[in-house]
Amino acid sequence: MPVPGRCLTFTSCAVSAGCEVLLSSLGSQCGSCLGQSGLGKSTLMNTLFKSKVSRKSCTPDYEEKIHKTVHLQSVSHVIEEKGVKMKLTIIDTPGFGDQINNENCWDPIEKYINVQYEEYLKEELSINRKRRIPDTRVHCCVYFLPPSGHWLRPIDVEFMKRLGKIVNIVPVIAKADTLTIEERLEFRDRIKRDLEAYEISVYPQKEYDQDVEDQILNDKIREKIPFAVVGTDKEHQVNGNKILGRKTKWGIIEVENVAHCEFSDLRDLLIRSHLQDLKDITHNIHYETYRVRRLNEIKMNGIGLSPLMLVNSGSEKDDAGNHV
């Protein structure tokens, strides 16, 4: 069974919990990027933030230095644009799923997400808690689908069904320039049918639309999911202007041109129009579900509730996540 090859988790900090832009300060937003090896996840992250944020691109001769591993590894970067700082933390797993037996290969990702919820819960229940709790929770998972033109693979179905219950998932068609426009549309329709048939929850969820305006906006986004994206960190001259694009012998594929791909729609969703909504749904839905379950477990296993009990009861979870 084919399996995802790498997980990238970035933490982007541009706004506070109240959605005010903070100049020369750091907020907290976290997301993950999942998919098979070679689908351009590192490149897309560099394109999205217009900075070398991936471990792969930041390390000279990375092919010789990065060894295959199934342990999540993180690298943090702070980039700044017009006084707004963004902290990016890449959680990378090169060679993920390369074992002969790939059963339960999604466990490290699930554990990592739940460990972040557990850490936030312990801080929230602490007697002397911080004024602003460090938020390392994963607010969005961008799931990369290979441009096969067929249906969802069994591993994609299982991965998204499991993660859709604990995190916001945004599926994208990677390296969409390998498909014609007609092939993209047909592939998208097939994926949508699979998502509905397997009851996979993807963002933005219909049940969380707050009003008519939200529904109209989100319906337009849902029509384009999964986004067909192309990533690159190289610029080319087109009619005297520098544009991000991929140069082929047939011409230049412009990454930010909506007629060529839907990268701009993905960028707007993640870091502009829906940035705060992703955080709100994570906190009010996914984290709250985890919080209620954990508190019920603690209540059933002991008399009363205290932060110390929570720390002790969560120690086993921490041990499981120490390798992350």
PDB file of C-alpha atoms in Angstrom:
ATOM      1  CA  MET A   1       0.000   0.000   0.000  1.00  0.00           C
ATOM      2  CA  PRO A   2       1.436   3.425  -0.942  1.00  0.00           C
ATOM      3  CA  VAL A   3       1.950   5.803   1.963  1.00  0.00           C
ATOM      4  CA  PRO A   4       2.629   9.499   2.532  1.00  0.00           C
ATOM      5  CA  GLY A   5       6.303  10.343   2.404  1.00  0.00           C
ATOM      6  CA  ARG A   6       6.812  13.558   4.344  1.00  0.00           C
ATOM      7  CA  CYS A   7       5.105  15.760   6.855  1.00  0.00           C
ATOM      8  CA  LEU A   8       5.883  19.459   7.092  1.00  0.00           C
ATOM      9  CA  THR A   9       4.414  21.500   9.925  1.00  0.00           C
ATOM     10  CA  PHE A  10       4.748  25.262   9.780  1.00  0.00           C
ATOM     11  CA  THR A  11       3.861  27.727  12.500  1.00  0.00           C
ATOM     12  CA  SER A  12       3.006  31.105  11.078  1.00  0.00           C
ATOM     13  CA  CYS A  13       2.509  34.018  13.420  1.00  0.00           C
ATOM     14  CA  ALA A  14       1.021  37.170  11.979  1.00  0.00           C
ATOM     15  CA  VAL A  15      -2.047  37.903  14.099  1.00  0.00           C
ATOM     16  CA  SER A  16      -3.073  37.622  17.692  1.00  0.00           C
ATOM     17  CA  ALA A  17      -6.051  35.704  19.044  1.00  0.00           C
ATOM     18  CA  GLY A  18      -8.146  38.825  18.485  1.00  0.00           C
ATOM     19  CA  CYS A  19      -7.071  39.025  14.839  1.00  0.00           C
ATOM     20  CA  GLU A  20      -5.187  42.311  15.272  1.00  0.00           C
ATOM     21  CA  VAL A  21      -1.961  42.541  13.302  1.00  0.00           C
ATOM     22  CA  LEU A  22       0.966  42.802  15.707  1.00  0.00           C
ATOM     23  CA  LEU A  23       3.909  44.878  14.564  1.00  0.00           C
ATOM     24  CA  SER A  24       7.326  43.635  15.684  1.00  0.00           C
ATOM     25  CA  SER A  25       5.777  40.863  17.779  1.00  0.00           C
ATOM     26  CA  LEU A  26       4.875  37.199  17.401  1.00  0.00           C
ATOM     27  CA  GLY A  27       1.430  35.632  17.533  1.00  0.00           C
ATOM     28  CA  SER A  28       0.730  31.957  16.978  1.00  0.00           C
ATOM     29  CA  GLN A  29      -0.777  29.871  14.218  1.00  0.00           C
ATOM     30  CA  CYS A  30       0.220  26.377  13.291  1.00  0.00           C
ATOM     31  CA  GLY A  31      -0.462  24.085  10.362  1.00  0.00           C
ATOM     32  CA  SER A  32       0.784  20.881   8.814  1.00  0.00           C
ATOM     33  CA  CYS A  33       1.530  19.741   5.302  1.00  0.00           C
ATOM     34  CA  LEU A  34       1.150  16.056   4.457  1.00  0.00           C
ATOM     35  CA  GLY A  35       1.635  13.944   1.381  1.00  0.00           C
ATOM     36  CA  GLN A  36       3.786  11.536  -0.554  1.00  0.00           C
ATOM     37  CA  SER A  37       7.486  12.248  -1.174  1.00  0.00           C
ATOM     38  CA  GLY A  38       8.302  14.351  -4.211  1.00  0.00           C
ATOM     39  CA  LEU A  39       5.022  16.279  -4.435  1.00  0.00           C
ATOM     40  CA  GLY A  40       6.655  19.677  -3.853  1.00  0.00           C
ATOM     41  CA  LYS A  41       5.581  20.358  -0.242  1.00  0.00           C
ATOM     42  CA  SER A  42       8.825  22.139   0.673  1.00  0.00           C
ATOM     43  CA  THR A  43       8.710  24.209  -2.517  1.00  0.00           C
ATOM     44  CA  LEU A  44       5.095  25.199  -1.957  1.00  0.00           C
ATOM     45  CA  MET A  45       5.841  26.351   1.594  1.00  0.00           C
ATOM     46  CA  ASN A  46       8.682  28.506   0.230  1.00  0.00           C
ATOM     47  CA  THR A  47       6.327  29.891  -2.420  1.00  0.00           C
ATOM     48  CA  LEU A  48       3.536  30.512   0.079  1.00  0.00           C
ATOM     49  CA  PHE A  49       5.679  32.600   2.430  1.00  0.00           C
ATOM     50  CA  LYS A  50       8.161  33.830  -0.208  1.00  0.00           C
ATOM     51  CA  SER A  51      10.995  32.697   2.014  1.00  0.00           C
ATOM     52  CA  LYS A  52      13.242  29.643   2.382  1.00  0.00           C
ATOM     53  CA  VAL A  53      11.359  28.097   5.274  1.00  0.00           C
ATOM     54  CA  SER A  54      11.772  24.379   4.664  1.00  0.00           C
ATOM     55  CA  ARG A  55      14.606  22.377   6.187  1.00  0.00           C
ATOM     56  CA  LYS A  56      15.253  20.896   2.766  1.00  0.00           C
ATOM     57  CA  SER A  57      15.930  24.230   1.086  1.00  0.00           C
ATOM     58  CA  CYS A  58      17.780  25.816   4.009  1.00  0.00           C
ATOM     59  CA  THR A  59      20.458  23.146   4.244  1.00  0.00           C
ATOM     60  CA  PRO A  60      23.244  23.127   1.624  1.00  0.00           C
ATOM     61  CA  ASP A  61      23.676  19.738  -0.033  1.00  0.00           C
ATOM     62  CA  TYR A  62      20.579  18.574   1.828  1.00  0.00           C
ATOM     63  CA  GLU A  63      20.428  15.270  -0.038  1.00  0.00           C
ATOM     64  CA  GLU A  64      23.642  14.153   1.618  1.00  0.00           C
ATOM     65  CA  LYS A  65      22.867  15.635   5.043  1.00  0.00           C
ATOM     66  CA  ILE A  66      19.247  14.586   5.594  1.00  0.00           C
ATOM     67  CA  HIS A  67      18.921  10.909   6.365  1.00  0.00           C
ATOM     68  CA  LYS A  68      15.754   8.908   5.995  1.00  0.00           C
ATOM     69  CA  THR A  69      13.834   8.784   9.251  1.00  0.00           C
ATOM     70  CA  VAL A  70      10.331   8.313  10.590  1.00  0.00           C
ATOM     71  CA  HIS A  71      10.863  10.704  13.521  1.00  0.00           C
ATOM     72  CA  LEU A  72       9.387  14.179  13.211  1.00  0.00           C
ATOM     73  CA  GLN A  73      12.084  16.864  13.188  1.00  0.00           C
ATOM     74  CA  SER A  74      11.537  20.598  13.488  1.00  0.00           C
ATOM     75  CA  VAL A  75      13.346  23.681  12.215  1.00  0.00           C
ATOM     76  CA  SER A  76      12.173  27.195  13.132  1.00  0.00           C
ATOM     77  CA  HIS A  77      12.537  30.407  11.138  1.00  0.00           C
ATOM     78  CA  VAL A  78      11.428  33.978  11.765  1.00  0.00           C
ATOM     79  CA  ILE A  79      10.702  36.027   8.684  1.00  0.00           C
ATOM     80  CA  GLU A  80       9.531  39.636   8.601  1.00  0.00           C
ATOM     81  CA  GLU A  81       7.612  41.690   6.062  1.00  0.00           C
ATOM     82  CA  LYS A  82       6.649  45.342   6.590  1.00  0.00           C
ATOM     83  CA  GLY A  83       7.157  45.064  10.340  1.00  0.00           C
ATOM     84  CA  VAL A  84       5.021  41.928  10.705  1.00  0.00           C
ATOM     85  CA  LYS A  85       6.980  38.953  11.985  1.00  0.00           C
ATOM     86  CA  MET A  86       6.092  35.368  11.221  1.00  0.00           C
ATOM     87  CA  LYS A  87       7.561  32.431  13.066  1.00  0.00           C
ATOM     88  CA  LEU A  88       7.646  29.305  10.928  1.00  0.00           C
ATOM     89  CA  THR A  89       8.358  25.899  12.424  1.00  0.00           C
ATOM     90  CA  ILE A  90       8.819  23.093   9.910  1.00  0.00           C
ATOM     91  CA  ILE A  91       8.202  19.572  11.195  1.00  0.00           C
ATOM     92  CA  ASP A  92       9.794  17.307   8.618  1.00  0.00           C
ATOM     93  CA  THR A  93       9.817  13.521   8.261  1.00  0.00           C
ATOM     94  CA  PRO A  94      11.948  12.585   5.248  1.00  0.00           C
ATOM     95  CA  GLY A  95      11.527   8.950   4.266  1.00  0.00           C
ATOM     96  CA  PHE A  96       8.288   8.701   6.238  1.00  0.00           C
ATOM     97  CA  GLY A  97       6.512   5.433   5.469  1.00  0.00           C
ATOM     98  CA  ASP A  98       9.437   3.765   3.711  1.00  0.00           C
ATOM     99  CA  GLN A  99       9.313   0.682   5.927  1.00  0.00           C
ATOM    100  CA  ILE A 100       8.229  -2.704   4.631  1.00  0.00           C
ATOM    101  CA  ASN A 101       5.299  -2.719   7.062  1.00  0.00           C
ATOM    102  CA  ASN A 102       3.554   0.657   6.949  1.00  0.00           C
ATOM    103  CA  GLU A 103       0.626  -0.281   9.130  1.00  0.00           C
ATOM    104  CA  ASN A 104      -0.535   2.634  11.300  1.00  0.00           C
ATOM    105  CA  CYS A 105       1.992   4.933   9.607  1.00  0.00           C
ATOM    106  CA  TRP A 106      -0.223   7.902  10.518  1.00  0.00           C
ATOM    107  CA  ASP A 107       0.298   7.370  14.251  1.00  0.00           C
ATOM    108  CA  PRO A 108       3.249   9.831  14.589  1.00  0.00           C
ATOM    109  CA  ILE A 109       1.173  12.593  13.001  1.00  0.00           C
ATOM    110  CA  GLU A 110      -1.877  11.863  15.167  1.00  0.00           C
ATOM    111  CA  LYS A 111       0.273  11.737  18.299  1.00  0.00           C
ATOM    112  CA  TYR A 112       1.984  15.009  17.461  1.00  0.00           C
ATOM    113  CA  ILE A 113      -1.339  16.833  17.014  1.00  0.00           C
ATOM    114  CA  ASN A 114      -2.758  15.388  20.244  1.00  0.00           C
ATOM    115  CA  VAL A 115       0.411  16.198  22.212  1.00  0.00           C
ATOM    116  CA  GLN A 116      -0.014  19.870  21.241  1.00  0.00           C
ATOM    117  CA  TYR A 117      -3.608  19.763  22.530  1.00  0.00           C
ATOM    118  CA  GLU A 118      -2.397  18.135  25.747  1.00  0.00           C
ATOM    119  CA  GLU A 119       0.271  20.800  26.315  1.00  0.00           C
ATOM    120  CA  TYR A 120      -2.253  23.571  25.769  1.00  0.00           C
ATOM    121  CA  LEU A 121      -4.724  21.921  28.151  1.00  0.00           C
ATOM    122  CA  LYS A 122      -2.114  21.635  30.912  1.00  0.00           C
ATOM    123  CA  GLU A 123      -1.218  25.299  30.531  1.00  0.00           C
ATOM    124  CA  GLU A 124      -4.906  26.243  30.544  1.00  0.00           C
ATOM    125  CA  LEU A 125      -5.527  24.404  33.836  1.00  0.00           C
ATOM    126  CA  SER A 126      -2.319  25.535  35.491  1.00  0.00           C
ATOM    127  CA  ILE A 127      -2.732  27.546  38.714  1.00  0.00           C
ATOM    128  CA  ASN A 128      -0.151  30.119  37.640  1.00  0.00           C
ATOM    129  CA  ARG A 129      -0.885  30.045  33.938  1.00  0.00           C
ATOM    130  CA  LYS A 130       0.652  32.519  31.529  1.00  0.00           C
ATOM    131  CA  ARG A 131      -1.281  35.539  30.356  1.00  0.00           C
ATOM    132  CA  ARG A 132      -0.949  34.321  26.776  1.00  0.00           C
ATOM    133  CA  ILE A 133      -0.660  30.548  26.508  1.00  0.00           C
ATOM    134  CA  PRO A 134       1.896  29.440  23.894  1.00  0.00           C
ATOM    135  CA  ASP A 135      -0.188  27.969  21.102  1.00  0.00           C
ATOM    136  CA  THR A 136       1.524  25.182  19.176  1.00  0.00           C
ATOM    137  CA  ARG A 137      -1.734  23.477  18.191  1.00  0.00           C
ATOM    138  CA  VAL A 138      -2.049  22.530  14.526  1.00  0.00           C
ATOM    139  CA  HIS A 139      -4.712  24.749  12.991  1.00  0.00           C
ATOM    140  CA  CYS A 140      -4.647  23.428   9.444  1.00  0.00           C
ATOM    141  CA  CYS A 141      -3.396  20.404   7.548  1.00  0.00           C
ATOM    142  CA  VAL A 142      -2.715  20.843   3.821  1.00  0.00           C
ATOM    143  CA  TYR A 143      -2.926  17.355   2.330  1.00  0.00           C
ATOM    144  CA  PHE A 144      -1.101  16.877  -0.979  1.00  0.00           C
ATOM    145  CA  LEU A 145      -2.673  14.511  -3.491  1.00  0.00           C
ATOM    146  CA  PRO A 146      -0.545  13.117  -6.349  1.00  0.00           C
ATOM    147  CA  PRO A 147      -1.747  14.284  -9.808  1.00  0.00           C
ATOM    148  CA  SER A 148      -2.705  10.781 -10.910  1.00  0.00           C
ATOM    149  CA  GLY A 149      -5.993  11.801 -12.511  1.00  0.00           C
ATOM    150  CA  HIS A 150      -7.687   8.776 -10.928  1.00  0.00           C
ATOM    151  CA  TRP A 151      -9.468   8.321  -7.578  1.00  0.00           C
ATOM    152  CA  LEU A 152      -8.274   8.777  -3.994  1.00  0.00           C
ATOM    153  CA  ARG A 153      -5.876   6.041  -2.910  1.00  0.00           C
ATOM    154  CA  PRO A 154      -6.803   3.901   0.126  1.00  0.00           C
ATOM    155  CA  ILE A 155      -3.995   5.494   2.152  1.00  0.00           C
ATOM    156  CA  ASP A 156      -5.302   8.989   1.323  1.00  0.00           C
ATOM    157  CA  VAL A 157      -8.812   8.014   2.402  1.00  0.00           C
ATOM    158  CA  GLU A 158      -7.629   6.496   5.694  1.00  0.00           C
ATOM    159  CA  PHE A 159      -5.278   9.385   6.457  1.00  0.00           C
ATOM    160  CA  MET A 160      -7.855  12.116   5.847  1.00  0.00           C
ATOM    161  CA  LYS A 161     -10.653  10.267   7.657  1.00  0.00           C
ATOM    162  CA  ARG A 162      -8.512   9.974  10.775  1.00  0.00           C
ATOM    163  CA  LEU A 163      -7.028  13.470  10.710  1.00  0.00           C
ATOM    164  CA  GLY A 164     -10.298  15.147   9.710  1.00  0.00           C
ATOM    165  CA  LYS A 165     -11.618  14.379  13.196  1.00  0.00           C
ATOM    166  CA  ILE A 166      -8.836  16.281  14.975  1.00  0.00           C
ATOM    167  CA  VAL A 167      -7.645  19.004  12.582  1.00  0.00           C
ATOM    168  CA  ASN A 168      -8.835  21.156   9.658  1.00  0.00           C
ATOM    169  CA  ILE A 169      -7.870  19.503   6.369  1.00  0.00           C
ATOM    170  CA  VAL A 170      -7.421  21.333   3.044  1.00  0.00           C
ATOM    171  CA  PRO A 171      -6.689  18.888   0.192  1.00  0.00           C
ATOM    172  CA  VAL A 172      -4.704  20.115  -2.813  1.00  0.00           C
ATOM    173  CA  ILE A 173      -3.679  18.576  -6.125  1.00  0.00           C
ATOM    174  CA  ALA A 174       0.112  18.809  -6.192  1.00  0.00           C
ATOM    175  CA  LYS A 175       2.109  19.611  -9.338  1.00  0.00           C
ATOM    176  CA  ALA A 176      -1.086  20.484 -11.155  1.00  0.00           C
ATOM    177  CA  ASP A 177       0.894  21.614 -14.212  1.00  0.00           C
ATOM    178  CA  THR A 178       1.272  17.939 -15.137  1.00  0.00           C
ATOM    179  CA  LEU A 179      -2.474  17.811 -15.888  1.00  0.00           C
ATOM    180  CA  THR A 180      -4.465  19.584 -18.582  1.00  0.00           C
ATOM    181  CA  ILE A 181      -7.306  21.896 -17.538  1.00  0.00           C
ATOM    182  CA  GLU A 182      -9.845  19.230 -18.529  1.00  0.00           C
ATOM    183  CA  GLU A 183      -7.960  16.549 -16.566  1.00  0.00           C
ATOM    184  CA  ARG A 184      -7.854  18.794 -13.492  1.00  0.00           C
ATOM    185  CA  LEU A 185     -11.616  19.344 -13.563  1.00  0.00           C
ATOM    186  CA  GLU A 186     -12.330  15.635 -14.025  1.00  0.00           C
ATOM    187  CA  PHE A 187      -9.874  14.685 -11.253  1.00  0.00           C
ATOM    188  CA  ARG A 188     -11.428  17.250  -8.895  1.00  0.00           C
ATOM    189  CA  ASP A 189     -14.915  15.872  -9.519  1.00  0.00           C
ATOM    190  CA  ARG A 190     -13.713  12.345  -8.736  1.00  0.00           C
ATOM    191  CA  ILE A 191     -12.040  13.479  -5.515  1.00  0.00           C
ATOM    192  CA  LYS A 192     -15.183  15.343  -4.432  1.00  0.00           C
ATOM    193  CA  ARG A 193     -17.238  12.206  -4.991  1.00  0.00           C
ATOM    194  CA  ASP A 194     -14.762  10.191  -2.931  1.00  0.00           C
ATOM    195  CA  LEU A 195     -14.768  12.749  -0.115  1.00  0.00           C
ATOM    196  CA  GLU A 196     -18.554  12.590   0.032  1.00  0.00           C
ATOM    197  CA  ALA A 197     -18.730   8.801  -0.286  1.00  0.00           C
ATOM    198  CA  TYR A 198     -16.208   8.212   2.517  1.00  0.00           C
ATOM    199  CA  GLU A 199     -17.637  11.053   4.666  1.00  0.00           C
ATOM    200  CA  ILE A 200     -14.290  12.840   4.926  1.00  0.00           C
ATOM    201  CA  SER A 201     -14.528  16.250   6.588  1.00  0.00           C
ATOM    202  CA  VAL A 202     -12.517  18.950   4.804  1.00  0.00           C
ATOM    203  CA  TYR A 203     -12.272  22.668   5.462  1.00  0.00           C
ATOM    204  CA  PRO A 204     -14.371  24.813   5.209  1.00  0.00           C
ATOM    205  CA  GLN A 205     -17.067  22.608   6.734  1.00  0.00           C
ATOM    206  CA  LYS A 206     -20.672  23.483   5.843  1.00  0.00           C
ATOM    207  CA  GLU A 207     -21.914  22.966   9.397  1.00  0.00           C
ATOM    208  CA  TYR A 208     -19.671  25.756  10.702  1.00  0.00           C
ATOM    209  CA  ASP A 209     -20.891  28.498   8.359  1.00  0.00           C
ATOM    210  CA  GLN A 210     -22.035  31.277  10.688  1.00  0.00           C
ATOM    211  CA  ASP A 211     -24.297  33.287   8.377  1.00  0.00           C
ATOM    212  CA  VAL A 212     -25.424  33.703   4.781  1.00  0.00           C
ATOM    213  CA  GLU A 213     -22.358  35.752   3.822  1.00  0.00           C
ATOM    214  CA  ASP A 214     -20.058  33.060   5.192  1.00  0.00           C
ATOM    215  CA  GLN A 215     -21.985  30.402   3.327  1.00  0.00           C
ATOM    216  CA  ILE A 216     -21.737  32.268   0.009  1.00  0.00           C
ATOM    217  CA  LEU A 217     -17.983  32.834   0.465  1.00  0.00           C
ATOM    218  CA  ASN A 218     -17.283  29.274   1.598  1.00  0.00           C
ATOM    219  CA  ASP A 219     -19.414  27.753  -1.179  1.00  0.00           C
ATOM    220  CA  LYS A 220     -17.117  29.429  -3.720  1.00  0.00           C
ATOM    221  CA  ILE A 221     -14.115  27.913  -1.943  1.00  0.00           C
ATOM    222  CA  ARG A 222     -15.720  24.481  -1.683  1.00  0.00           C
ATOM    223  CA  GLU A 223     -16.286  24.501  -5.451  1.00  0.00           C
ATOM    224  CA  LYS A 224     -12.511  24.787  -5.992  1.00  0.00           C
ATOM    225  CA  ILE A 225     -11.435  22.162  -3.433  1.00  0.00           C
ATOM    226  CA  PRO A 226      -9.109  20.415  -3.899  1.00  0.00           C
ATOM    227  CA  PHE A 227      -7.042  23.369  -5.113  1.00  0.00           C
ATOM    228  CA  ALA A 228      -4.837  22.639  -8.118  1.00  0.00           C
ATOM    229  CA  VAL A 229      -1.479  24.173  -7.124  1.00  0.00           C
ATOM    230  CA  VAL A 230       1.987  24.694  -8.551  1.00  0.00           C
ATOM    231  CA  GLY A 231       4.940  25.779  -6.417  1.00  0.00           C
ATOM    232  CA  THR A 232       8.275  27.368  -7.256  1.00  0.00           C
ATOM    233  CA  ASP A 233      10.741  29.782  -5.665  1.00  0.00           C
ATOM    234  CA  LYS A 234      12.253  30.982  -8.951  1.00  0.00           C
ATOM    235  CA  GLU A 235      11.463  34.258 -10.703  1.00  0.00           C
ATOM    236  CA  HIS A 236      11.391  34.881 -14.446  1.00  0.00           C
ATOM    237  CA  GLN A 237      11.069  37.967 -16.632  1.00  0.00           C
ATOM    238  CA  VAL A 238       7.685  38.247 -18.363  1.00  0.00           C
ATOM    239  CA  ASN A 239       6.971  41.439 -20.331  1.00  0.00           C
ATOM    240  CA  GLY A 240       9.541  43.303 -18.238  1.00  0.00           C
ATOM    241  CA  ASN A 241       8.099  42.115 -14.916  1.00  0.00           C
ATOM    242  CA  LYS A 242       9.480  39.535 -12.495  1.00  0.00           C
ATOM    243  CA  ILE A 243       6.997  36.758 -11.777  1.00  0.00           C
ATOM    244  CA  LEU A 244       7.136  33.496  -9.850  1.00  0.00           C
ATOM    245  CA  GLY A 245       6.847  30.646 -12.283  1.00  0.00           C
ATOM    246  CA  ARG A 246       8.085  27.388 -13.728  1.00  0.00           C
ATOM    247  CA  LYS A 247       9.830  27.601 -17.076  1.00  0.00           C
ATOM    248  CA  THR A 248       9.227  24.849 -19.609  1.00  0.00           C
ATOM    249  CA  LYS A 249       9.986  24.584 -23.318  1.00  0.00           C
ATOM    250  CA  TRP A 250       6.316  25.426 -23.951  1.00  0.00           C
ATOM    251  CA  GLY A 251       6.374  28.607 -21.877  1.00  0.00           C
ATOM    252  CA  ILE A 252       6.247  29.841 -18.286  1.00  0.00           C
ATOM    253  CA  ILE A 253       3.666  28.593 -15.807  1.00  0.00           C
ATOM    254  CA  GLU A 254       2.844  31.587 -13.611  1.00  0.00           C
ATOM    255  CA  VAL A 255       2.212  30.474 -10.048  1.00  0.00           C
ATOM    256  CA  GLU A 256       0.151  33.540  -9.087  1.00  0.00           C
ATOM    257  CA  ASN A 257      -1.883  33.591 -12.305  1.00  0.00           C
ATOM    258  CA  VAL A 258      -5.371  32.223 -11.592  1.00  0.00           C
ATOM    259  CA  ALA A 259      -5.621  31.104 -15.224  1.00  0.00           C
ATOM    260  CA  HIS A 260      -2.640  28.760 -14.673  1.00  0.00           C
ATOM    261  CA  CYS A 261      -3.292  27.345 -11.177  1.00  0.00           C
ATOM    262  CA  GLU A 262      -5.109  28.024  -7.896  1.00  0.00           C
ATOM    263  CA  PHE A 263      -2.138  28.808  -5.688  1.00  0.00           C
ATOM    264  CA  SER A 264      -3.490  32.309  -5.012  1.00  0.00           C
ATOM    265  CA  ASP A 265      -6.761  30.856  -3.715  1.00  0.00           C
ATOM    266  CA  LEU A 266      -4.893  28.556  -1.337  1.00  0.00           C
ATOM    267  CA  ARG A 267      -2.683  31.401  -0.089  1.00  0.00           C
ATOM    268  CA  ASP A 268      -5.685  33.669   0.503  1.00  0.00           C
ATOM    269  CA  LEU A 269      -7.480  30.909   2.399  1.00  0.00           C
ATOM    270  CA  LEU A 270      -4.554  30.079   4.689  1.00  0.00           C
ATOM    271  CA  ILE A 271      -3.055  33.451   5.540  1.00  0.00           C
ATOM    272  CA  ARG A 272      -5.661  36.062   4.611  1.00  0.00           C
ATOM    273  CA  SER A 273      -9.417  35.539   4.520  1.00  0.00           C
ATOM    274  CA  HIS A 274      -9.715  32.435   6.737  1.00  0.00           C
ATOM    275  CA  LEU A 275      -6.670  32.649   8.978  1.00  0.00           C
ATOM    276  CA  GLN A 276      -8.653  33.539  12.102  1.00  0.00           C
ATOM    277  CA  ASP A 277     -11.483  31.160  11.244  1.00  0.00           C
ATOM    278  CA  LEU A 278      -9.023  28.260  11.117  1.00  0.00           C
ATOM    279  CA  LYS A 279      -7.883  29.161  14.626  1.00  0.00           C
ATOM    280  CA  ASP A 280     -11.441  29.544  15.889  1.00  0.00           C
ATOM    281  CA  ILE A 281     -12.594  26.153  14.598  1.00  0.00           C
ATOM    282  CA  THR A 282      -9.469  24.507  16.005  1.00  0.00           C
ATOM    283  CA  HIS A 283     -10.071  26.040  19.426  1.00  0.00           C
ATOM    284  CA  ASN A 284     -13.859  25.785  19.586  1.00  0.00           C
ATOM    285  CA  ILE A 285     -14.349  22.432  17.849  1.00  0.00           C
ATOM    286  CA  HIS A 286     -11.261  20.210  17.628  1.00  0.00           C
ATOM    287  CA  TYR A 287      -9.532  21.315  20.819  1.00  0.00           C
ATOM    288  CA  GLU A 288     -12.811  21.459  22.754  1.00  0.00           C
ATOM    289  CA  THR A 289     -13.614  17.889  21.692  1.00  0.00           C
ATOM    290  CA  TYR A 290     -10.191  16.766  22.916  1.00  0.00           C
ATOM    291  CA  ARG A 291     -10.537  18.788  26.130  1.00  0.00           C
ATOM    292  CA  VAL A 292     -13.929  17.310  27.046  1.00  0.00           C
ATOM    293  CA  ARG A 293     -12.709  13.782  26.388  1.00  0.00           C
ATOM    294  CA  ARG A 294      -9.560  14.214  28.484  1.00  0.00           C
ATOM    295  CA  LEU A 295     -11.393  15.809  31.412  1.00  0.00           C
ATOM    296  CA  ASN A 296     -13.964  13.020  31.386  1.00  0.00           C
ATOM    297  CA  GLU A 297     -11.161  10.440  31.405  1.00  0.00           C
ATOM    298  CA  ILE A 298      -9.511  12.143  34.383  1.00  0.00           C
ATOM    299  CA  LYS A 299     -12.816  12.455  36.243  1.00  0.00           C
ATOM    300  CA  MET A 300     -13.544   8.741  35.796  1.00  0.00           C
ATOM    301  CA  ASN A 301     -10.062   7.741  36.946  1.00  0.00           C
ATOM    302  CA  GLY A 302      -9.905   9.922  40.066  1.00  0.00           C
ATOM    303  CA  ILE A 303     -11.819  12.022  42.563  1.00  0.00           C
ATOM    304  CA  GLY A 304     -11.941  15.675  41.654  1.00  0.00           C
ATOM    305  CA  LEU A 305      -9.641  17.460  39.242  1.00  0.00           C
ATOM    306  CA  SER A 306      -6.410  19.357  39.641  1.00  0.00           C
ATOM    307  CA  PRO A 307      -3.612  20.506  37.319  1.00  0.00           C
ATOM    308  CA  LEU A 308      -1.280  18.032  39.044  1.00  0.00           C
ATOM    309  CA  MET A 309      -3.609  15.163  38.172  1.00  0.00           C
ATOM    310  CA  LEU A 310      -3.672  16.343  34.572  1.00  0.00           C
ATOM    311  CA  VAL A 311       0.117  16.508  34.402  1.00  0.00           C
ATOM    312  CA  ASN A 312       0.441  13.018  35.856  1.00  0.00           C
ATOM    313  CA  SER A 313      -2.265  11.554  33.661  1.00  0.00           C
ATOM    314  CA  GLY A 314      -0.709  13.115  30.580  1.00  0.00           C
ATOM    315  CA  SER A 315       2.821  11.901  31.256  1.00  0.00           C
ATOM    316  CA  GLU A 316       2.342   8.806  29.153  1.00  0.00           C
ATOM    317  CA  LYS A 317       1.190  10.956  26.237  1.00  0.00           C
ATOM    318  CA  ASP A 318       4.247  13.161  26.648  1.00  0.00           C
ATOM    319  CA  ASP A 319       6.529  10.135  26.600  1.00  0.00           C
ATOM    320  CA  ALA A 320       4.899   9.041  23.367  1.00  0.00           C
ATOM    321  CA  GLY A 321       5.514  12.474  21.882  1.00  0.00           C
ATOM    322  CA  ASN A 322       9.068  13.004  23.101  1.00  0.00           C
ATOM    323  CA  HIS A 323      10.472  11.653  19.849  1.00  0.00           C
ATOM    324  CA  VAL A 324       8.559  14.334  17.919  1.00  0.00           C
TER     325      VAL A 324
END
